Coordinates of C-alpha atoms in Angstrom, one line a residue:
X1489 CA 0.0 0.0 0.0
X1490 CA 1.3 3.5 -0.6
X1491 CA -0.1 7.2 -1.1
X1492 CA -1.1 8.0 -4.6
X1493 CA -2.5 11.5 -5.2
X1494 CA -3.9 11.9 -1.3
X1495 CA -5.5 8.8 -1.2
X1496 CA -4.6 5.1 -0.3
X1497 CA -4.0 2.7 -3.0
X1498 CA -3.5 -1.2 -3.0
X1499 CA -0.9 -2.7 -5.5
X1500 CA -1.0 -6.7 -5.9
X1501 CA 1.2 -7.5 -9.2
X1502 CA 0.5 -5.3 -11.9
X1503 CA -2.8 -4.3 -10.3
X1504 CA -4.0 -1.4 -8.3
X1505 CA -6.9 -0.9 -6.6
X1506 CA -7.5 2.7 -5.1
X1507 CA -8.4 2.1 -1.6
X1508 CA -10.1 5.7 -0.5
X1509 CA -11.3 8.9 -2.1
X1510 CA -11.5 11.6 0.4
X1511 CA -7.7 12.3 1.0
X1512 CA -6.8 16.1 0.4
X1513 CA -3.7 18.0 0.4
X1514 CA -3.5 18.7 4.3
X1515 CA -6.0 15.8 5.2
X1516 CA -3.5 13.0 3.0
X1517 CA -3.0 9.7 3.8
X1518 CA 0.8 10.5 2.5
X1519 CA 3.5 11.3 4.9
X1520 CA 3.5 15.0 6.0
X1521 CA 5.2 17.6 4.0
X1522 CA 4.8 15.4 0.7
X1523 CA 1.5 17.1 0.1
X1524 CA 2.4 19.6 -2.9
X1525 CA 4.7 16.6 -4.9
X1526 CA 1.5 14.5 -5.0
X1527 CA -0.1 14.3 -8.3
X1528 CA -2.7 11.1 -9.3
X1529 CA -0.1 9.2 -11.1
X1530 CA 3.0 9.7 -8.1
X1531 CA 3.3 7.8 -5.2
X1532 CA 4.2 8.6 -2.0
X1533 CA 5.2 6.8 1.3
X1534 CA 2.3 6.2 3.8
X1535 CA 2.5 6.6 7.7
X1536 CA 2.1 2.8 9.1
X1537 CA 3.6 -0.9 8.4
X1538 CA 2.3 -4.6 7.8
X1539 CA 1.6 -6.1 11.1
X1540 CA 3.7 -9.3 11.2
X1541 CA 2.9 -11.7 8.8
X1542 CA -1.1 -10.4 8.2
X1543 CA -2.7 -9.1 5.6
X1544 CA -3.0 -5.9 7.5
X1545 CA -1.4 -3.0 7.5
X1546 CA -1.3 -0.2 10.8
X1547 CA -2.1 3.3 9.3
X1548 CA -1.5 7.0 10.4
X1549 CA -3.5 9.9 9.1
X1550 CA -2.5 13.3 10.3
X1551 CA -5.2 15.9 9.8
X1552 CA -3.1 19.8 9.9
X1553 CA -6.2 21.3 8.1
X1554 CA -7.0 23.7 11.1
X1555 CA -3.0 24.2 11.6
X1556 CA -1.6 27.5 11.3
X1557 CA 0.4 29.2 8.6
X1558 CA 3.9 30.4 9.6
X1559 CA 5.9 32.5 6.9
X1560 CA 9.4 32.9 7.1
X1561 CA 11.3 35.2 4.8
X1562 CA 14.8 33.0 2.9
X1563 CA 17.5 36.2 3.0
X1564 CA 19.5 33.8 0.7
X1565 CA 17.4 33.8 -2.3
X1566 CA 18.6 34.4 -5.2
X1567 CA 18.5 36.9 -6.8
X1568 CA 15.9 38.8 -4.0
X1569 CA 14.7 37.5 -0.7
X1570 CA 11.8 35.1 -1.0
X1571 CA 8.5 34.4 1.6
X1572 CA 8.1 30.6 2.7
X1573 CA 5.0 29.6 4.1
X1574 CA 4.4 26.9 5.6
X1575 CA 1.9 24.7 8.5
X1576 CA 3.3 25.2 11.8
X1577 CA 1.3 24.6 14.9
X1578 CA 2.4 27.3 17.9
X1579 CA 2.5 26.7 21.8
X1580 CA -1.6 27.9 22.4
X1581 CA -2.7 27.1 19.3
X1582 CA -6.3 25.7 19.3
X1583 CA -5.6 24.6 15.7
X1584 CA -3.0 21.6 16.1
X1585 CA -2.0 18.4 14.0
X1586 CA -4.8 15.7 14.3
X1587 CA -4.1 11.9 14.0
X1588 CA -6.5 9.4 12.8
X1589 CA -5.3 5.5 13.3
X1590 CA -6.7 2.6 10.9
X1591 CA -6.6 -0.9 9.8
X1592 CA -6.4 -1.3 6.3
X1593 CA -7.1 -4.7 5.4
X1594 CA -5.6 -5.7 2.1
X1595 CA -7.7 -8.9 1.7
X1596 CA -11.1 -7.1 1.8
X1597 CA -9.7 -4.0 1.1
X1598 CA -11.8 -2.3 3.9
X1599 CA -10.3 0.5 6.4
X1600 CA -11.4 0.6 9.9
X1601 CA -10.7 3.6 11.8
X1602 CA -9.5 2.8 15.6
X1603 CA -11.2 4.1 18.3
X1604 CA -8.1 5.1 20.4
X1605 CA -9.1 8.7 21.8
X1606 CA -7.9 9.4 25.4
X1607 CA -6.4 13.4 25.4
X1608 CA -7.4 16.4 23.7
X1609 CA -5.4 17.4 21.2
X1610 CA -3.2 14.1 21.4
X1611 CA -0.1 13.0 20.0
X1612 CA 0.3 9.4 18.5
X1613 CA 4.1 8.2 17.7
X1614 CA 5.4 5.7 15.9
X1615 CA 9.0 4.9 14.9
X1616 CA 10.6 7.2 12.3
X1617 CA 13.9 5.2 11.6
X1618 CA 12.5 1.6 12.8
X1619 CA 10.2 -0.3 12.3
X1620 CA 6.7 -0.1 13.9
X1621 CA 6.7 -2.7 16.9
X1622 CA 4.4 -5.6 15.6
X1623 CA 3.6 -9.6 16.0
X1624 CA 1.4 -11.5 13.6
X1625 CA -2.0 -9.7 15.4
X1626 CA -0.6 -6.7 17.7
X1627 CA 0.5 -3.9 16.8
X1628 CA 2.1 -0.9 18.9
X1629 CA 2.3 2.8 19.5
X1630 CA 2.3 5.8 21.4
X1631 CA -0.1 8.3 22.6
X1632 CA 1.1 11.2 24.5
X1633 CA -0.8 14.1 26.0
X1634 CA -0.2 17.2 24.3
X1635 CA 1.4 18.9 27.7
X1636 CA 4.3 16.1 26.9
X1637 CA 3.5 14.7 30.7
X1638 CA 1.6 11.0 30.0
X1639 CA 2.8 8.1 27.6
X1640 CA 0.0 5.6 26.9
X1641 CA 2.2 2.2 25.3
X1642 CA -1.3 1.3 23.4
X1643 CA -1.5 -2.6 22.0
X1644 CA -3.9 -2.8 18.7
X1645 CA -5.3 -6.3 18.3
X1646 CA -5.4 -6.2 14.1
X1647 CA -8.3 -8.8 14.6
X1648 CA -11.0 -6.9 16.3
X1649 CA -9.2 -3.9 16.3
X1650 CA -9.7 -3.2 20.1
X1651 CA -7.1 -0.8 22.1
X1652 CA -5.3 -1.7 25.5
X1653 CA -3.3 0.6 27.3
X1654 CA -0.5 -1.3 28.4
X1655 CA 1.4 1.2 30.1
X1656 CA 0.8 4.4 31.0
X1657 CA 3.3 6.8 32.5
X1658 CA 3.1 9.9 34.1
X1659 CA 6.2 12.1 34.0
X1660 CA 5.9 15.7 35.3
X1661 CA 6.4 18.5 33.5
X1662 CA 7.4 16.5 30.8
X1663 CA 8.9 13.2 29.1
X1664 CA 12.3 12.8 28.2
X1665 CA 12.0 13.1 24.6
X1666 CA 15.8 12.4 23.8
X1667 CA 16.3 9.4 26.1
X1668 CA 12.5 7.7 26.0
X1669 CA 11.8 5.1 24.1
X1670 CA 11.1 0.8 24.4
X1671 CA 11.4 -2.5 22.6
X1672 CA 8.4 -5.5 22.0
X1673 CA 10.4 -8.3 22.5
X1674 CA 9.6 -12.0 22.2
X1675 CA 6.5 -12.1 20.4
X1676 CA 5.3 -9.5 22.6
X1677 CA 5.8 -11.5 25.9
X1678 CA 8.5 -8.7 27.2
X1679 CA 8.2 -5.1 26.5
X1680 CA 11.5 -3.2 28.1
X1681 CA 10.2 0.5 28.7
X1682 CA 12.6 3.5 29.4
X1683 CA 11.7 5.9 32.3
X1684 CA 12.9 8.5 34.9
X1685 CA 10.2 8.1 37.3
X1686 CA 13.1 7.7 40.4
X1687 CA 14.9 10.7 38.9
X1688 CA 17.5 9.0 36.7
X1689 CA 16.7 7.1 33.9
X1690 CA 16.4 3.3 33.8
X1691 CA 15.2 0.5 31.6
X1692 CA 12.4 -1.7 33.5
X1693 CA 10.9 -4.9 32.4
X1694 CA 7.6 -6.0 31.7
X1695 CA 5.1 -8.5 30.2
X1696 CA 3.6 -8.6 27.8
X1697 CA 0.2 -7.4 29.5
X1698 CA 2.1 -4.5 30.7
X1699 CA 2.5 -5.6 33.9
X1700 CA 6.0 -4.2 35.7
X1701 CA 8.4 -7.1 36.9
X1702 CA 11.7 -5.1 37.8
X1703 CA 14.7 -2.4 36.9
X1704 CA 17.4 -3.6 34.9
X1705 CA 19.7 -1.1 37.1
X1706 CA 20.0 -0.2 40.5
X1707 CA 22.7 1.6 40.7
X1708 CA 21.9 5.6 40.3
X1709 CA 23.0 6.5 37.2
X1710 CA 21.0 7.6 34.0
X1711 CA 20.5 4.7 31.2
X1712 CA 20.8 5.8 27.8
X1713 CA 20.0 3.7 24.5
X1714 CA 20.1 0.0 24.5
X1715 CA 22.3 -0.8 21.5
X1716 CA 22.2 -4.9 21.5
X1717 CA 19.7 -7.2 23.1
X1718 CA 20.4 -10.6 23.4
X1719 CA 16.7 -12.5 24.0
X1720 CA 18.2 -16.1 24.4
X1721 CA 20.6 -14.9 27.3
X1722 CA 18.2 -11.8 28.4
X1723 CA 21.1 -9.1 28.5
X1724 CA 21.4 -6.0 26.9
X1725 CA 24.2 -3.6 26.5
X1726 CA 23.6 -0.4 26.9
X1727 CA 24.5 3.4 27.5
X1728 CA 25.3 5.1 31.0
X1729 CA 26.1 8.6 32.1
X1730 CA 27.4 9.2 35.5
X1731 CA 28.1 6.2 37.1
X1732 CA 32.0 6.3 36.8
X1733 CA 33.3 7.8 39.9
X1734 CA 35.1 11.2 39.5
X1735 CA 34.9 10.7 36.0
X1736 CA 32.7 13.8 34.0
X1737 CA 29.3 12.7 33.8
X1738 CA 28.0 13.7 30.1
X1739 CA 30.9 11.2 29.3
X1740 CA 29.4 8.0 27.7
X1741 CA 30.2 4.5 28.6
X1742 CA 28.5 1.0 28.1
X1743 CA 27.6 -1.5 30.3
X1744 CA 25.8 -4.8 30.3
X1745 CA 22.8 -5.4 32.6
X1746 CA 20.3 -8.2 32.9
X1747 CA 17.4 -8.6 32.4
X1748 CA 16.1 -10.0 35.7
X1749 CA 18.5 -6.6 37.3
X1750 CA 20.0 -9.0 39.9
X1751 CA 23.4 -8.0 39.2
X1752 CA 24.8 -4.6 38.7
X1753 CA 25.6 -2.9 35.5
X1754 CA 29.1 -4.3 34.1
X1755 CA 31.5 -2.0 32.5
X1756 CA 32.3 -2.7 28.8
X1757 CA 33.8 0.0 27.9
X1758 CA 37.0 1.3 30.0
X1759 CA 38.7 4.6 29.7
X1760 CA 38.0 8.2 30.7
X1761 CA 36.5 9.6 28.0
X1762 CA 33.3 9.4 26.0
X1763 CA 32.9 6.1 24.4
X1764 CA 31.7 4.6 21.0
X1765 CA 31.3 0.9 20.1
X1766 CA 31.4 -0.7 16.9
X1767 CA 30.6 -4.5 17.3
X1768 CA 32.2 -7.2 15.3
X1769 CA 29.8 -9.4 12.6
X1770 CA 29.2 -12.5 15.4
X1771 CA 28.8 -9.9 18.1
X1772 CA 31.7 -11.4 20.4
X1773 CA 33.7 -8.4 20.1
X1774 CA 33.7 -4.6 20.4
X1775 CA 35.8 -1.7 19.2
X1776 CA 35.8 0.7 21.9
X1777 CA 36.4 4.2 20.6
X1778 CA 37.0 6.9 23.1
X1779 CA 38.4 10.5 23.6
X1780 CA 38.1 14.0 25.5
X1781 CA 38.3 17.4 24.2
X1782 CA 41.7 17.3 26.0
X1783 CA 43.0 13.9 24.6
X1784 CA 42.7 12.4 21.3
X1785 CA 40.9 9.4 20.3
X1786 CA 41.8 6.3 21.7
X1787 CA 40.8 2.4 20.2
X1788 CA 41.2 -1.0 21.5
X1789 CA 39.5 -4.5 20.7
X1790 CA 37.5 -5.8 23.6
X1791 CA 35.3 -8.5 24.0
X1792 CA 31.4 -8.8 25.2
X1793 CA 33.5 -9.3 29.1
X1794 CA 35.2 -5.7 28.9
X1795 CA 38.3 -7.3 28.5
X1796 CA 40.5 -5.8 26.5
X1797 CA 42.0 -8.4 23.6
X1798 CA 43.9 -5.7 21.5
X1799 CA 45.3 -2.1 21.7
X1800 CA 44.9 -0.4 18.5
X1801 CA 47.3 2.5 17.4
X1802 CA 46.2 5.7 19.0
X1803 CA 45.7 9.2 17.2
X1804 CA 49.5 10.9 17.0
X1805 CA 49.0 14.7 17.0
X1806 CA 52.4 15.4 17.9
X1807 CA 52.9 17.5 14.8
X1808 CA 50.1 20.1 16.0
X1809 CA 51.7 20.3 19.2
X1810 CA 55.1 21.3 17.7
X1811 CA 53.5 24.0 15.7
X1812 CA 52.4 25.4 19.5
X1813 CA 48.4 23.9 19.4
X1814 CA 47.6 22.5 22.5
X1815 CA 44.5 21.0 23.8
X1816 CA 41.8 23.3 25.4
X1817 CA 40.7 22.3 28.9
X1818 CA 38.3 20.4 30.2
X1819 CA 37.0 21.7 33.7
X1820 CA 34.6 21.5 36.6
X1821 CA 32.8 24.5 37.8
X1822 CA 30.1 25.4 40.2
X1823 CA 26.5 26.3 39.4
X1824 CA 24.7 29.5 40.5
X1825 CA 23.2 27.6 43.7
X1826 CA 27.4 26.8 44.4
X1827 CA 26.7 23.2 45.0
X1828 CA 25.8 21.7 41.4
X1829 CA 29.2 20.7 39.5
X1830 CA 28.9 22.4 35.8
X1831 CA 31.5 20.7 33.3
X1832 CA 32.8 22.6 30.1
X1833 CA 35.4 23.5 27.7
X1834 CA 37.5 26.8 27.7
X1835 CA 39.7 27.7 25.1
X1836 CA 42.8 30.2 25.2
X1837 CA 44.7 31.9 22.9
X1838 CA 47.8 29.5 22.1
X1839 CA 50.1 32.6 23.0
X1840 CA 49.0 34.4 25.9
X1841 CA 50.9 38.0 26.1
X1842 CA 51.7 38.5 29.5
X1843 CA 49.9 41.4 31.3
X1844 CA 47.0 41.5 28.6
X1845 CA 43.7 40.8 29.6
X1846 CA 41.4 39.1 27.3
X1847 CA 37.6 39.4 26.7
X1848 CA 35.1 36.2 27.5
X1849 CA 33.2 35.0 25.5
X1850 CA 30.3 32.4 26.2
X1851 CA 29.4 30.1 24.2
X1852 CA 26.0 28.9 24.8
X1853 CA 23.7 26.8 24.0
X1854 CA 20.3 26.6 26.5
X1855 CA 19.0 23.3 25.8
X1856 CA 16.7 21.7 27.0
X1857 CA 17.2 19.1 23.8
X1858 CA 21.4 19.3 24.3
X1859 CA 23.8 21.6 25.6
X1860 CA 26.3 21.4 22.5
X1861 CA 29.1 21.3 24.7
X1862 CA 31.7 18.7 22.6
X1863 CA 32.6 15.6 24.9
X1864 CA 34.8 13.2 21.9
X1865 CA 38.3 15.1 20.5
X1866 CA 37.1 17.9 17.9
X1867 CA 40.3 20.0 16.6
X1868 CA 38.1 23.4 16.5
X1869 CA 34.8 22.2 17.8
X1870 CA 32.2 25.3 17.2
X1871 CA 35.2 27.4 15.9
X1872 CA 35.7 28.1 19.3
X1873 CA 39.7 28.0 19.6
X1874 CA 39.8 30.2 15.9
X1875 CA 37.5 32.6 18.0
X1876 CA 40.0 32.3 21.0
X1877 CA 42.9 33.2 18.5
X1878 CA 41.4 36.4 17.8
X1879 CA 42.2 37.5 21.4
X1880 CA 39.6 36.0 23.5
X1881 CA 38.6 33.2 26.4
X1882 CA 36.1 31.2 24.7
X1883 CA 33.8 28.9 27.6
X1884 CA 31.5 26.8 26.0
X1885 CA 29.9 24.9 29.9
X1886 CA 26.1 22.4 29.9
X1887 CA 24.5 24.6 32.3
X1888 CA 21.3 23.2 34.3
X1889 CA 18.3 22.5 32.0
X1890 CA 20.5 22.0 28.9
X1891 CA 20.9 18.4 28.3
X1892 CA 19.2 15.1 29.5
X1893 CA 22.1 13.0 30.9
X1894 CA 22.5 13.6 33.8
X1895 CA 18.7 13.6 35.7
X1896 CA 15.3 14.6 35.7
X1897 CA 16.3 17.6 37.9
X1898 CA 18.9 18.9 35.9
X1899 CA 16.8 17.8 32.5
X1900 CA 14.0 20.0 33.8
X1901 CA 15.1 23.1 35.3
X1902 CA 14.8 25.4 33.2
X1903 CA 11.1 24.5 32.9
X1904 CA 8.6 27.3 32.5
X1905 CA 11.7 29.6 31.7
X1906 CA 13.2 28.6 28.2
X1907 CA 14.4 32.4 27.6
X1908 CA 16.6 33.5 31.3
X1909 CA 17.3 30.0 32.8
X1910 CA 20.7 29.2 31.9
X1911 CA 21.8 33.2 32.3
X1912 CA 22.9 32.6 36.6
X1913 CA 25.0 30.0 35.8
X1914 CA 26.4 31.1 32.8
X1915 CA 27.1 34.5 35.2
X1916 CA 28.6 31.8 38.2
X1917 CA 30.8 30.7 35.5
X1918 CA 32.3 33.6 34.2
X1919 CA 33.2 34.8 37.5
X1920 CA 34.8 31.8 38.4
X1921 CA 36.6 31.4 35.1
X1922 CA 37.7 35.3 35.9
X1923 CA 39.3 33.8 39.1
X1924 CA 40.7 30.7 37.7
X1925 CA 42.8 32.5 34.3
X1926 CA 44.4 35.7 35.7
X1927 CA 44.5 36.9 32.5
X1928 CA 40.5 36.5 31.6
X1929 CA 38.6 40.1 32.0
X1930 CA 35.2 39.5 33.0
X1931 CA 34.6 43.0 32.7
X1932 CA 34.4 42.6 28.9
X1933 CA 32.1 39.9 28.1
X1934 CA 30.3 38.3 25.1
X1935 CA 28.0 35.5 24.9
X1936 CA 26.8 34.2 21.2
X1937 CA 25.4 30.8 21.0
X1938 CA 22.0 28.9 18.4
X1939 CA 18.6 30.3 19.1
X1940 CA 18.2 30.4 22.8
X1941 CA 21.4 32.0 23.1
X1942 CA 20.0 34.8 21.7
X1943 CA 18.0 35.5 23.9
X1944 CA 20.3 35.2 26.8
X1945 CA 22.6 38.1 24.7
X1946 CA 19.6 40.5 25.6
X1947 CA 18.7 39.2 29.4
X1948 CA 22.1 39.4 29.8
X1949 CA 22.3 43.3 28.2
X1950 CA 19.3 43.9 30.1
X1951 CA 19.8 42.0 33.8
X1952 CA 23.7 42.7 34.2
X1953 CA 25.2 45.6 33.5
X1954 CA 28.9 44.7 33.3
X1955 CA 27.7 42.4 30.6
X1956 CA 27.7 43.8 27.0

């Protein structure tokens, strides 16, 4: 089945049978933003997948026909500026994107629409680069409130097409949209379900009627993705942040855990730095890649144990460092509240002039999604150490609310104030970095950063007046 025109169409051989006739250009049953390339004799990808081995087929239809217009003017345009206007749903909007779920049954080429209403104005999610969780008769998705603060797992039966809500989270003031996801495993008898309900985030098991059996960590450290899962053995590997002792915590590593979550988290992946893996075709083996923005990359061979089985050659930049680079430095500050450790990067000139001072500049990025602070080896990450060679300290620090590894506290605080929050420790910081380099002025300070830093430039003109 696939979108022609706006409407669904079944193709069996050389044979097509059109399946609907009231699609319309922002009421398609083609993906969204393919509208205007659809003509009757052009096909276009559909929302939804083949549930298992049935003749049945999951289907998403997003309705953004009482969605909003937002026009943006393209300065690049050649050989004049140019308006682009497209659908864009804003925060208070009564008008927002709509989503209709069906069967579409390719034997009797009937579509049944699926009664799975729960919020107003709710969100339903499927996988964008997987595929759509499915046995031979369930299929599986999200719905999420539109405040972002309740995940419904929802289990279709493709038979009757009845809805059961599986599990159903509650995560004030919102989910962890970078971190969040789950696998159906087993025919649908395990489901492994991503959550921060204790503050940092874990993978817990369940069955398949949703019903929680146990954490696969204990330890208090946040889980990131699960990148292998071995059913037979019931182990995953997976990500961490933070559980290495006096190690930076936005550093990656990878551990593996159980899934019964009797036995701690095993470190795979030694070294202090942030890690990579790349594993070998039969699994057995791992190349661990890892580096800091103050030491190059490092590689070695290690298998599914953690033990290392061979050193690989190492990164050699001792030619940079006889032309006078050197690394930038990687460094621990405090917070605004002065208990709250706040890691960064800062960046000096390679020749510092004795008795000059030198300007600070800030780079920033707010969050909440990421912090953009580089944690692998970049030579000139951001441009930040050319900026620095034009006479300035650079900073570039994950203040609270910026990114989501290190806990729902630090995820979340800069909810309900997305334009100011970062601007008291980004202040803290300065300061401290004024103390630290002798040579820093923090009487002459910039702060440039994407989007949100923006708006920290004009708090900052605003709030402080030694800023400028």
């Amino acid at each position: 089945m696939s979108a022609r025109g706006h409407d669904l169409w079944l193709y069996k051989g050389q044979d097509s049978i059109r399946l609907t006739h009231d699609g319309e250009r922002y009421f398609s049953y083609a993906t969204s933003g393919r509208w205007d390339e659809l003509s009757q004799d052009k096909k276009g990808g559909a929302i939804g997948q083949w549930v298992g081995k049935s003749h049945k087929r999951l289907m998403v239809r997003e309705d953004w026909r009482s969605v909003g217009t937002l026009t943006i003017v393209n300065s690049l345009a050649e050989p004049r500026p140019t308006a682009e206007t497209y659908k864009f749903a804003m925060p208070g909007d009564t008008g927002v994107v709509k989503y209709n779920v069906l069967i579409a049954d390719a034997d009797s080429g009937k579509i049944r629409k699926i009664d799975i209403e729960r919020f107003e104005d709710q969100i339903i999610k499927i996988p964008l680069l997987r595929r759509v969780p499915c046995t031979d008769r369930y299929a599986y998705l999200l719905r999420i409130s539109r405040t972002c603060d309740t995940l419904d797992l929802c289990r279709i039966d493709v038979t009757d097409c009845s809805v059961k809500t599986l599990i159903s989270e509650v995560c004030k003031p919102h989910y962890n949209e970078q971190l969040f996801s789950y696998h159906i495993l087993n025919d649908g008898k395990d489901i492994l379900w991503w959550s921060d309900r204790t503050g940092k985030g874990r993978w817990y098991l369940y069955d398949g009627e949703g019903n929680l059996k146990n954490s696969l960590t204990q330890e208090d450290f946040v889980s990131g993705e699960i990148v292998r899962i071995d059913t037979l053995e019931r182990k995953v590997i997976l990500a961490g942040y933070g559980k290495e002792e006096g190690i930076n915590p936005h550093y990656r590593f990878f551990y593996e855990a159980r899934f019964d979550g009797k036995s701690p988290a095993k470190l795979l992946t030694p070294g202090n730095g942030h890690h990579s893996i790349k594993f070998s075709p039969d699994g057995k083996y791992m190349e661990n890649t890892w580096s800091r923005m103050d030491m190059s990359v490092r590689r070695q061979i290690v298998d599914r144990k953690g033990k290392v089985k061979c050193q690989l050659p190492s990164a050699d930049e001792s030619a940079l460092i006889e032309k006078g680079w050197r690394y930038p430095e990687v460094i621990s500050l405090k917070a605004a509240d002065g208990k709250t450790d706040l890691w960064g990067v800062v960046y000096t000139p390679l020749n510092i002039e004795e008795g000059r001072k030198y300007p600070i500049i800030s780079s920033v990025y707010p969050g909440p999604q990421d912090d953009q602070v580089p944690q692998s080896f970049y030579f000139d990450e951001n441009d930040n150490q050319s900026l620095a060679q034009r006479g300035f300290v650079v900073i570039n620090f994950a203040y609270r609310g910026s990114g989501p590894y290190r806990g729902k506290d630090f995820h979340c605080y800069g909810y309900g104030n997305l334009r100011d929050y970062p601007l008291d420790d980004d202040y803290a910081v300065i300061r401290q970095i004024a103390e630290k380099y002798p040579f820093a002025d923090s009487t002459r300070v910039g702060i440039y950063g994407h989007s949100g830093g923006g708006f920290m430039t004009v708090a900052a003109m605003l709030g402080k007046p030694d800023f400028y």
